């Protein structure tokens, strides 16, 4: 996760940081300050600092947007063979480097009007963690009920555990089968890619409809586990009674 990544970066940079008398608290403050102002590109996994544009505040109804425009020369031919397509190489080729642009919206921006952009379709929790504030309005706000189908399946087992005929723990194999079955059910709703399943959430618009189907499937599977355990205990009692009768 993010904490592990930041801690690993600190350990890697520690010799240089020690020379500057910078400890963990100062390093963490610097990372948080920079991270809250960076732009993230999922296709590359890179965070980019863009002074000036990073001063734009967030709005759920922004009047501007940011985009990256690549000159063909920056991604084709000789430039593509360079490690980072540095500006000096591109300039020598008569090409312009890629540009990070702040683009006004279709309605334009009046003189004196604040320029706003969207920081992304995040819930309040992510805004507070990544940027240190909560938006006044957030159409993407959501409450995470389960981190994924496996957590839902385990919660369903725990919820119905009181109906089991004994206090013995449910064997691990049925639990794993239940989790897999719920993941498979939800995976069919996201084009069969069970690995792309995200959290099951509730929003202002309502709850994740997958919760209903997954909970129903989990309940049926738990009942199968319960019947299986009851059958096993009944058989065990009969065998025990038979041994007592023989004695």
PDB file of C-alpha atoms in Angstrom:
ATOM      1  CA  UNK A   1       0.000   0.000   0.000  1.00  0.00           C
ATOM      2  CA  UNK A   2       0.877   3.673   0.080  1.00  0.00           C
ATOM      3  CA  UNK A   3       2.392   3.523   3.574  1.00  0.00           C
ATOM      4  CA  UNK A   4       4.699   0.663   2.598  1.00  0.00           C
ATOM      5  CA  UNK A   5       5.793   2.512  -0.557  1.00  0.00           C
ATOM      6  CA  UNK A   6       6.568   5.750   1.323  1.00  0.00           C
ATOM      7  CA  UNK A   7       8.489   3.866   4.023  1.00  0.00           C
ATOM      8  CA  UNK A   8      10.551   2.033   1.380  1.00  0.00           C
ATOM      9  CA  UNK A   9      11.365   5.333  -0.364  1.00  0.00           C
ATOM     10  CA  UNK A  10      12.497   6.799   2.941  1.00  0.00           C
ATOM     11  CA  UNK A  11      14.844   3.893   3.617  1.00  0.00           C
ATOM     12  CA  UNK A  12      16.316   4.192   0.119  1.00  0.00           C
ATOM     13  CA  UNK A  13      16.914   7.926   0.495  1.00  0.00           C
ATOM     14  CA  UNK A  14      17.955   7.803   4.156  1.00  0.00           C
ATOM     15  CA  UNK A  15      21.737   8.247   3.567  1.00  0.00           C
ATOM     16  CA  UNK A  16      21.119  11.476   1.624  1.00  0.00           C
ATOM     17  CA  UNK A  17      18.440  12.636   4.071  1.00  0.00           C
ATOM     18  CA  UNK A  18      20.734  12.041   7.051  1.00  0.00           C
ATOM     19  CA  UNK A  19      23.303  14.294   5.400  1.00  0.00           C
ATOM     20  CA  UNK A  20      20.659  17.037   5.251  1.00  0.00           C
ATOM     21  CA  UNK A  21      19.538  16.350   8.851  1.00  0.00           C
ATOM     22  CA  UNK A  22      16.103  15.396   7.586  1.00  0.00           C
ATOM     23  CA  UNK A  23      14.284  12.764   9.612  1.00  0.00           C
ATOM     24  CA  UNK A  24      11.126  10.737   9.063  1.00  0.00           C
ATOM     25  CA  UNK A  25       8.656  13.476  10.210  1.00  0.00           C
ATOM     26  CA  UNK A  26      10.154  16.067   7.854  1.00  0.00           C
ATOM     27  CA  UNK A  27      10.299  13.587   4.993  1.00  0.00           C
ATOM     28  CA  UNK A  28       6.660  12.610   5.523  1.00  0.00           C
ATOM     29  CA  UNK A  29       5.568  16.272   5.570  1.00  0.00           C
ATOM     30  CA  UNK A  30       7.405  16.881   2.272  1.00  0.00           C
ATOM     31  CA  UNK A  31       5.875  13.785   0.640  1.00  0.00           C
ATOM     32  CA  UNK A  32       2.367  14.769   1.733  1.00  0.00           C
ATOM     33  CA  UNK A  33       2.812  18.331   0.490  1.00  0.00           C
ATOM     34  CA  UNK A  34       4.136  17.236  -2.901  1.00  0.00           C
ATOM     35  CA  UNK A  35       1.709  14.343  -3.330  1.00  0.00           C
ATOM     36  CA  UNK A  36      -1.312  16.558  -2.659  1.00  0.00           C
ATOM     37  CA  UNK A  37      -0.242  18.817  -5.551  1.00  0.00           C
ATOM     38  CA  UNK A  38       0.747  16.181  -8.096  1.00  0.00           C
ATOM     39  CA  UNK A  39      -1.165  14.879 -11.099  1.00  0.00           C
ATOM     40  CA  UNK A  40      -1.323  11.112 -11.561  1.00  0.00           C
ATOM     41  CA  UNK A  41      -1.227   9.283 -14.893  1.00  0.00           C
ATOM     42  CA  UNK A  42      -2.628   5.727 -14.556  1.00  0.00           C
ATOM     43  CA  UNK A  43      -1.229   4.666 -17.936  1.00  0.00           C
ATOM     44  CA  UNK A  44       2.344   5.302 -16.767  1.00  0.00           C
ATOM     45  CA  UNK A  45       1.974   5.067 -13.002  1.00  0.00           C
ATOM     46  CA  UNK A  46       3.779   8.409 -12.667  1.00  0.00           C
ATOM     47  CA  UNK A  47       3.023  11.418 -10.496  1.00  0.00           C
ATOM     48  CA  UNK A  48       3.798  14.711 -12.219  1.00  0.00           C
ATOM     49  CA  UNK A  49       4.392  18.053 -10.502  1.00  0.00           C
ATOM     50  CA  UNK A  50       3.255  20.997 -12.655  1.00  0.00           C
ATOM     51  CA  UNK A  51       3.895  24.337 -10.878  1.00  0.00           C
ATOM     52  CA  UNK A  52       1.236  26.914 -11.611  1.00  0.00           C
ATOM     53  CA  UNK A  53      -1.451  24.521 -12.758  1.00  0.00           C
ATOM     54  CA  UNK A  54      -1.247  22.768  -9.398  1.00  0.00           C
ATOM     55  CA  UNK A  55      -2.634  25.963  -7.804  1.00  0.00           C
ATOM     56  CA  UNK A  56      -6.099  25.283  -9.276  1.00  0.00           C
ATOM     57  CA  UNK A  57      -8.684  24.306  -6.715  1.00  0.00           C
ATOM     58  CA  UNK A  58     -11.055  21.363  -7.080  1.00  0.00           C
ATOM     59  CA  UNK A  59     -14.671  21.667  -8.124  1.00  0.00           C
ATOM     60  CA  UNK A  60     -17.324  19.069  -8.873  1.00  0.00           C
ATOM     61  CA  UNK A  61     -18.356  21.413 -11.717  1.00  0.00           C
ATOM     62  CA  UNK A  62     -14.975  22.641 -13.021  1.00  0.00           C
ATOM     63  CA  UNK A  63     -14.597  25.317 -15.681  1.00  0.00           C
ATOM     64  CA  UNK A  64     -11.284  23.933 -16.926  1.00  0.00           C
ATOM     65  CA  UNK A  65      -9.441  20.641 -17.347  1.00  0.00           C
ATOM     66  CA  UNK A  66      -5.897  19.388 -17.733  1.00  0.00           C
ATOM     67  CA  UNK A  67      -4.537  17.259 -20.549  1.00  0.00           C
ATOM     68  CA  UNK A  68      -1.258  16.089 -22.019  1.00  0.00           C
ATOM     69  CA  UNK A  69      -0.601  16.569 -25.710  1.00  0.00           C
ATOM     70  CA  UNK A  70       2.200  14.597 -27.292  1.00  0.00           C
ATOM     71  CA  UNK A  71       3.988  15.815 -30.386  1.00  0.00           C
ATOM     72  CA  UNK A  72       4.333  12.858 -32.797  1.00  0.00           C
ATOM     73  CA  UNK A  73       8.086  13.372 -32.747  1.00  0.00           C
ATOM     74  CA  UNK A  74       8.144  12.743 -29.025  1.00  0.00           C
ATOM     75  CA  UNK A  75       6.841   9.195 -29.362  1.00  0.00           C
ATOM     76  CA  UNK A  76       7.987   8.113 -32.830  1.00  0.00           C
ATOM     77  CA  UNK A  77      11.213   7.678 -34.714  1.00  0.00           C
ATOM     78  CA  UNK A  78      14.567   8.540 -33.163  1.00  0.00           C
ATOM     79  CA  UNK A  79      13.014  10.313 -30.176  1.00  0.00           C
ATOM     80  CA  UNK A  80      11.299   7.090 -29.154  1.00  0.00           C
ATOM     81  CA  UNK A  81      14.715   5.456 -28.801  1.00  0.00           C
ATOM     82  CA  UNK A  82      15.845   8.010 -26.236  1.00  0.00           C
ATOM     83  CA  UNK A  83      15.471   7.031 -22.602  1.00  0.00           C
ATOM     84  CA  UNK A  84      13.264   9.961 -21.640  1.00  0.00           C
ATOM     85  CA  UNK A  85      12.855  11.962 -24.879  1.00  0.00           C
ATOM     86  CA  UNK A  86      14.540  14.922 -23.216  1.00  0.00           C
ATOM     87  CA  UNK A  87      13.791  18.428 -24.576  1.00  0.00           C
ATOM     88  CA  UNK A  88      17.371  18.894 -25.844  1.00  0.00           C
ATOM     89  CA  UNK A  89      17.027  15.875 -28.138  1.00  0.00           C
ATOM     90  CA  UNK A  90      13.634  17.000 -29.383  1.00  0.00           C
ATOM     91  CA  UNK A  91      14.857  20.542 -29.962  1.00  0.00           C
ATOM     92  CA  UNK A  92      17.778  19.243 -31.997  1.00  0.00           C
ATOM     93  CA  UNK A  93      15.272  17.371 -34.132  1.00  0.00           C
ATOM     94  CA  UNK A  94      13.152  20.494 -34.554  1.00  0.00           C
ATOM     95  CA  UNK A  95      10.337  18.943 -32.506  1.00  0.00           C
ATOM     96  CA  UNK A  96       8.437  20.341 -29.534  1.00  0.00           C
ATOM     97  CA  UNK A  97       8.287  18.253 -26.330  1.00  0.00           C
ATOM     98  CA  UNK A  98       5.041  16.936 -24.924  1.00  0.00           C
ATOM     99  CA  UNK A  99       2.932  19.598 -23.241  1.00  0.00           C
ATOM    100  CA  UNK A 100       0.865  19.561 -20.052  1.00  0.00           C
ATOM    101  CA  UNK A 101      -1.993  21.983 -20.692  1.00  0.00           C
ATOM    102  CA  UNK A 102      -4.673  23.752 -18.692  1.00  0.00           C
ATOM    103  CA  UNK A 103      -7.675  23.978 -21.031  1.00  0.00           C
ATOM    104  CA  UNK A 104     -10.718  26.186 -20.496  1.00  0.00           C
ATOM    105  CA  UNK A 105     -14.114  24.522 -20.687  1.00  0.00           C
ATOM    106  CA  UNK A 106     -16.653  25.030 -23.444  1.00  0.00           C
ATOM    107  CA  UNK A 107     -18.284  27.931 -21.557  1.00  0.00           C
ATOM    108  CA  UNK A 108     -15.000  29.795 -21.271  1.00  0.00           C
ATOM    109  CA  UNK A 109     -13.691  31.615 -18.195  1.00  0.00           C
ATOM    110  CA  UNK A 110     -14.494  35.252 -17.449  1.00  0.00           C
ATOM    111  CA  UNK A 111     -11.805  37.697 -16.399  1.00  0.00           C
ATOM    112  CA  UNK A 112     -11.399  37.510 -12.634  1.00  0.00           C
ATOM    113  CA  UNK A 113     -13.215  34.162 -12.359  1.00  0.00           C
ATOM    114  CA  UNK A 114     -11.471  31.419 -10.402  1.00  0.00           C
ATOM    115  CA  UNK A 115     -10.080  28.622 -12.558  1.00  0.00           C
ATOM    116  CA  UNK A 116     -11.116  25.226 -11.181  1.00  0.00           C
ATOM    117  CA  UNK A 117     -10.423  21.646 -12.225  1.00  0.00           C
ATOM    118  CA  UNK A 118     -11.606  18.237 -11.067  1.00  0.00           C
ATOM    119  CA  UNK A 119      -9.211  16.254  -8.889  1.00  0.00           C
ATOM    120  CA  UNK A 120     -11.033  13.094  -9.908  1.00  0.00           C
ATOM    121  CA  UNK A 121     -14.147  11.024  -9.093  1.00  0.00           C
ATOM    122  CA  UNK A 122     -13.078  10.259  -5.529  1.00  0.00           C
ATOM    123  CA  UNK A 123     -15.202   9.662  -2.413  1.00  0.00           C
ATOM    124  CA  UNK A 124     -14.702  11.990   0.573  1.00  0.00           C
ATOM    125  CA  UNK A 125     -12.383   9.509   2.274  1.00  0.00           C
ATOM    126  CA  UNK A 126      -9.896   9.688  -0.602  1.00  0.00           C
ATOM    127  CA  UNK A 127     -10.090  13.493  -0.790  1.00  0.00           C
ATOM    128  CA  UNK A 128      -9.256  13.784   2.895  1.00  0.00           C
ATOM    129  CA  UNK A 129      -6.426  11.238   2.665  1.00  0.00           C
ATOM    130  CA  UNK A 130      -4.820  12.488  -0.554  1.00  0.00           C
ATOM    131  CA  UNK A 131      -5.573  16.222  -0.532  1.00  0.00           C
ATOM    132  CA  UNK A 132      -6.374  17.102   3.074  1.00  0.00           C
ATOM    133  CA  UNK A 133      -9.869  18.541   2.568  1.00  0.00           C
ATOM    134  CA  UNK A 134     -13.491  17.532   2.007  1.00  0.00           C
ATOM    135  CA  UNK A 135     -15.408  18.948  -0.985  1.00  0.00           C
ATOM    136  CA  UNK A 136     -18.524  20.973  -0.214  1.00  0.00           C
ATOM    137  CA  UNK A 137     -20.415  18.846  -2.735  1.00  0.00           C
ATOM    138  CA  UNK A 138     -19.271  15.488  -4.001  1.00  0.00           C
ATOM    139  CA  UNK A 139     -21.461  13.463  -6.395  1.00  0.00           C
ATOM    140  CA  UNK A 140     -18.956  10.603  -6.138  1.00  0.00           C
ATOM    141  CA  UNK A 141     -19.075  10.286  -2.368  1.00  0.00           C
ATOM    142  CA  UNK A 142     -19.561   6.723  -1.167  1.00  0.00           C
ATOM    143  CA  UNK A 143     -19.345   4.566   1.937  1.00  0.00           C
ATOM    144  CA  UNK A 144     -17.502   1.291   1.577  1.00  0.00           C
ATOM    145  CA  UNK A 145     -19.540  -1.592   2.992  1.00  0.00           C
ATOM    146  CA  UNK A 146     -17.224  -4.421   1.959  1.00  0.00           C
ATOM    147  CA  UNK A 147     -13.758  -4.170   0.467  1.00  0.00           C
ATOM    148  CA  UNK A 148     -14.633  -6.985  -1.921  1.00  0.00           C
ATOM    149  CA  UNK A 149     -16.715 -10.130  -2.399  1.00  0.00           C
ATOM    150  CA  UNK A 150     -14.502 -12.240  -0.138  1.00  0.00           C
ATOM    151  CA  UNK A 151     -15.143  -9.908   2.795  1.00  0.00           C
ATOM    152  CA  UNK A 152     -18.887 -10.038   2.086  1.00  0.00           C
ATOM    153  CA  UNK A 153     -18.814 -13.838   2.050  1.00  0.00           C
ATOM    154  CA  UNK A 154     -16.932 -14.002   5.340  1.00  0.00           C
ATOM    155  CA  UNK A 155     -19.364 -11.523   6.917  1.00  0.00           C
ATOM    156  CA  UNK A 156     -22.303 -13.648   5.779  1.00  0.00           C
ATOM    157  CA  UNK A 157     -20.757 -16.741   7.351  1.00  0.00           C
ATOM    158  CA  UNK A 158     -20.202 -14.859  10.610  1.00  0.00           C
ATOM    159  CA  UNK A 159     -23.772 -13.514  10.535  1.00  0.00           C
ATOM    160  CA  UNK A 160     -25.290 -16.967  10.089  1.00  0.00           C
ATOM    161  CA  UNK A 161     -22.865 -18.785  12.377  1.00  0.00           C
ATOM    162  CA  UNK A 162     -25.415 -18.691  15.208  1.00  0.00           C
ATOM    163  CA  UNK A 163     -27.672 -20.945  13.165  1.00  0.00           C
ATOM    164  CA  UNK A 164     -25.038 -23.652  12.920  1.00  0.00           C
ATOM    165  CA  UNK A 165     -25.762 -26.741  15.065  1.00  0.00           C
ATOM    166  CA  UNK A 166     -22.498 -26.490  16.982  1.00  0.00           C
ATOM    167  CA  UNK A 167     -19.922 -23.911  18.002  1.00  0.00           C
ATOM    168  CA  UNK A 168     -17.269 -25.598  15.910  1.00  0.00           C
ATOM    169  CA  UNK A 169     -15.668 -23.349  13.324  1.00  0.00           C
ATOM    170  CA  UNK A 170     -16.715 -23.811   9.740  1.00  0.00           C
ATOM    171  CA  UNK A 171     -13.916 -25.637   7.895  1.00  0.00           C
ATOM    172  CA  UNK A 172     -11.655 -23.464   5.768  1.00  0.00           C
ATOM    173  CA  UNK A 173     -12.501 -25.280   2.538  1.00  0.00           C
ATOM    174  CA  UNK A 174     -16.229 -24.262   2.484  1.00  0.00           C
ATOM    175  CA  UNK A 175     -15.240 -20.686   3.353  1.00  0.00           C
ATOM    176  CA  UNK A 176     -12.863 -20.531   0.399  1.00  0.00           C
ATOM    177  CA  UNK A 177     -15.468 -22.103  -1.862  1.00  0.00           C
ATOM    178  CA  UNK A 178     -18.031 -19.537  -0.715  1.00  0.00           C
ATOM    179  CA  UNK A 179     -15.672 -16.616  -1.373  1.00  0.00           C
ATOM    180  CA  UNK A 180     -14.809 -17.962  -4.812  1.00  0.00           C
ATOM    181  CA  UNK A 181     -18.470 -18.463  -5.705  1.00  0.00           C
ATOM    182  CA  UNK A 182     -19.387 -14.889  -4.704  1.00  0.00           C
ATOM    183  CA  UNK A 183     -16.425 -13.483  -6.610  1.00  0.00           C
ATOM    184  CA  UNK A 184     -17.444 -15.518  -9.642  1.00  0.00           C
ATOM    185  CA  UNK A 185     -21.000 -14.192  -9.435  1.00  0.00           C
ATOM    186  CA  UNK A 186     -19.885 -10.571  -9.266  1.00  0.00           C
ATOM    187  CA  UNK A 187     -17.187 -11.139 -11.853  1.00  0.00           C
ATOM    188  CA  UNK A 188     -19.846 -12.026 -14.398  1.00  0.00           C
ATOM    189  CA  UNK A 189     -21.256  -8.523 -13.948  1.00  0.00           C
ATOM    190  CA  UNK A 190     -17.964  -6.840 -14.846  1.00  0.00           C
ATOM    191  CA  UNK A 191     -17.356  -8.647 -18.126  1.00  0.00           C
ATOM    192  CA  UNK A 192     -16.085 -11.760 -16.397  1.00  0.00           C
ATOM    193  CA  UNK A 193     -12.980 -10.114 -14.904  1.00  0.00           C
ATOM    194  CA  UNK A 194     -13.216 -11.019 -11.246  1.00  0.00           C
ATOM    195  CA  UNK A 195      -9.844  -9.371 -10.567  1.00  0.00           C
ATOM    196  CA  UNK A 196     -11.266  -5.943 -11.482  1.00  0.00           C
ATOM    197  CA  UNK A 197     -13.869  -6.068  -8.718  1.00  0.00           C
ATOM    198  CA  UNK A 198     -13.782  -3.024  -6.480  1.00  0.00           C
ATOM    199  CA  UNK A 199     -15.370  -2.292  -3.112  1.00  0.00           C
ATOM    200  CA  UNK A 200     -19.107  -2.803  -2.606  1.00  0.00           C
ATOM    201  CA  UNK A 201     -20.433   0.632  -1.733  1.00  0.00           C
ATOM    202  CA  UNK A 202     -23.421   2.776  -0.818  1.00  0.00           C
ATOM    203  CA  UNK A 203     -23.837   6.238  -2.357  1.00  0.00           C
ATOM    204  CA  UNK A 204     -26.362   9.072  -2.143  1.00  0.00           C
ATOM    205  CA  UNK A 205     -28.028   7.543  -5.196  1.00  0.00           C
ATOM    206  CA  UNK A 206     -28.500   4.181  -3.520  1.00  0.00           C
ATOM    207  CA  UNK A 207     -26.521   1.070  -2.796  1.00  0.00           C
ATOM    208  CA  UNK A 208     -24.445  -1.115  -5.035  1.00  0.00           C
ATOM    209  CA  UNK A 209     -26.924  -3.456  -6.714  1.00  0.00           C
ATOM    210  CA  UNK A 210     -24.292  -6.183  -6.673  1.00  0.00           C
ATOM    211  CA  UNK A 211     -24.768  -6.358  -2.899  1.00  0.00           C
ATOM    212  CA  UNK A 212     -28.243  -7.854  -3.294  1.00  0.00           C
ATOM    213  CA  UNK A 213     -27.164 -10.576  -5.693  1.00  0.00           C
ATOM    214  CA  UNK A 214     -23.946 -11.376  -3.859  1.00  0.00           C
ATOM    215  CA  UNK A 215     -25.684 -11.519  -0.473  1.00  0.00           C
ATOM    216  CA  UNK A 216     -28.376 -13.820  -1.883  1.00  0.00           C
ATOM    217  CA  UNK A 217     -25.771 -16.124  -3.393  1.00  0.00           C
ATOM    218  CA  UNK A 218     -23.724 -16.114  -0.201  1.00  0.00           C
ATOM    219  CA  UNK A 219     -26.805 -16.951   1.881  1.00  0.00           C
ATOM    220  CA  UNK A 220     -27.618 -19.964  -0.283  1.00  0.00           C
ATOM    221  CA  UNK A 221     -24.052 -21.220  -0.068  1.00  0.00           C
ATOM    222  CA  UNK A 222     -23.942 -20.757   3.704  1.00  0.00           C
ATOM    223  CA  UNK A 223     -27.111 -22.808   4.005  1.00  0.00           C
ATOM    224  CA  UNK A 224     -25.409 -25.569   2.038  1.00  0.00           C
ATOM    225  CA  UNK A 225     -22.510 -25.437   4.494  1.00  0.00           C
ATOM    226  CA  UNK A 226     -24.976 -25.603   7.387  1.00  0.00           C
ATOM    227  CA  UNK A 227     -26.798 -28.600   5.903  1.00  0.00           C
ATOM    228  CA  UNK A 228     -23.491 -30.315   5.269  1.00  0.00           C
ATOM    229  CA  UNK A 229     -22.374 -29.781   8.859  1.00  0.00           C
ATOM    230  CA  UNK A 230     -25.721 -30.924  10.261  1.00  0.00           C
ATOM    231  CA  UNK A 231     -25.498 -34.064   8.144  1.00  0.00           C
ATOM    232  CA  UNK A 232     -21.976 -34.720   9.390  1.00  0.00           C
ATOM    233  CA  UNK A 233     -22.965 -34.258  13.042  1.00  0.00           C
ATOM    234  CA  UNK A 234     -26.032 -36.509  12.664  1.00  0.00           C
ATOM    235  CA  UNK A 235     -23.896 -39.214  11.144  1.00  0.00           C
ATOM    236  CA  UNK A 236     -21.352 -38.814  13.945  1.00  0.00           C
ATOM    237  CA  UNK A 237     -24.075 -39.124  16.606  1.00  0.00           C
ATOM    238  CA  UNK A 238     -25.433 -42.276  15.007  1.00  0.00           C
ATOM    239  CA  UNK A 239     -21.959 -43.828  14.901  1.00  0.00           C
ATOM    240  CA  UNK A 240     -21.374 -42.907  18.548  1.00  0.00           C
ATOM    241  CA  UNK A 241     -24.742 -44.416  19.541  1.00  0.00           C
ATOM    242  CA  UNK A 242     -23.909 -47.578  17.645  1.00  0.00           C
ATOM    243  CA  UNK A 243     -20.617 -47.941  19.491  1.00  0.00           C
ATOM    244  CA  UNK A 244     -22.344 -47.475  22.863  1.00  0.00           C
ATOM    245  CA  UNK A 245     -24.919 -50.116  21.925  1.00  0.00           C
ATOM    246  CA  UNK A 246     -22.194 -52.570  21.030  1.00  0.00           C
ATOM    247  CA  UNK A 247     -20.529 -52.037  24.391  1.00  0.00           C
TER     248      UNK A 247
END
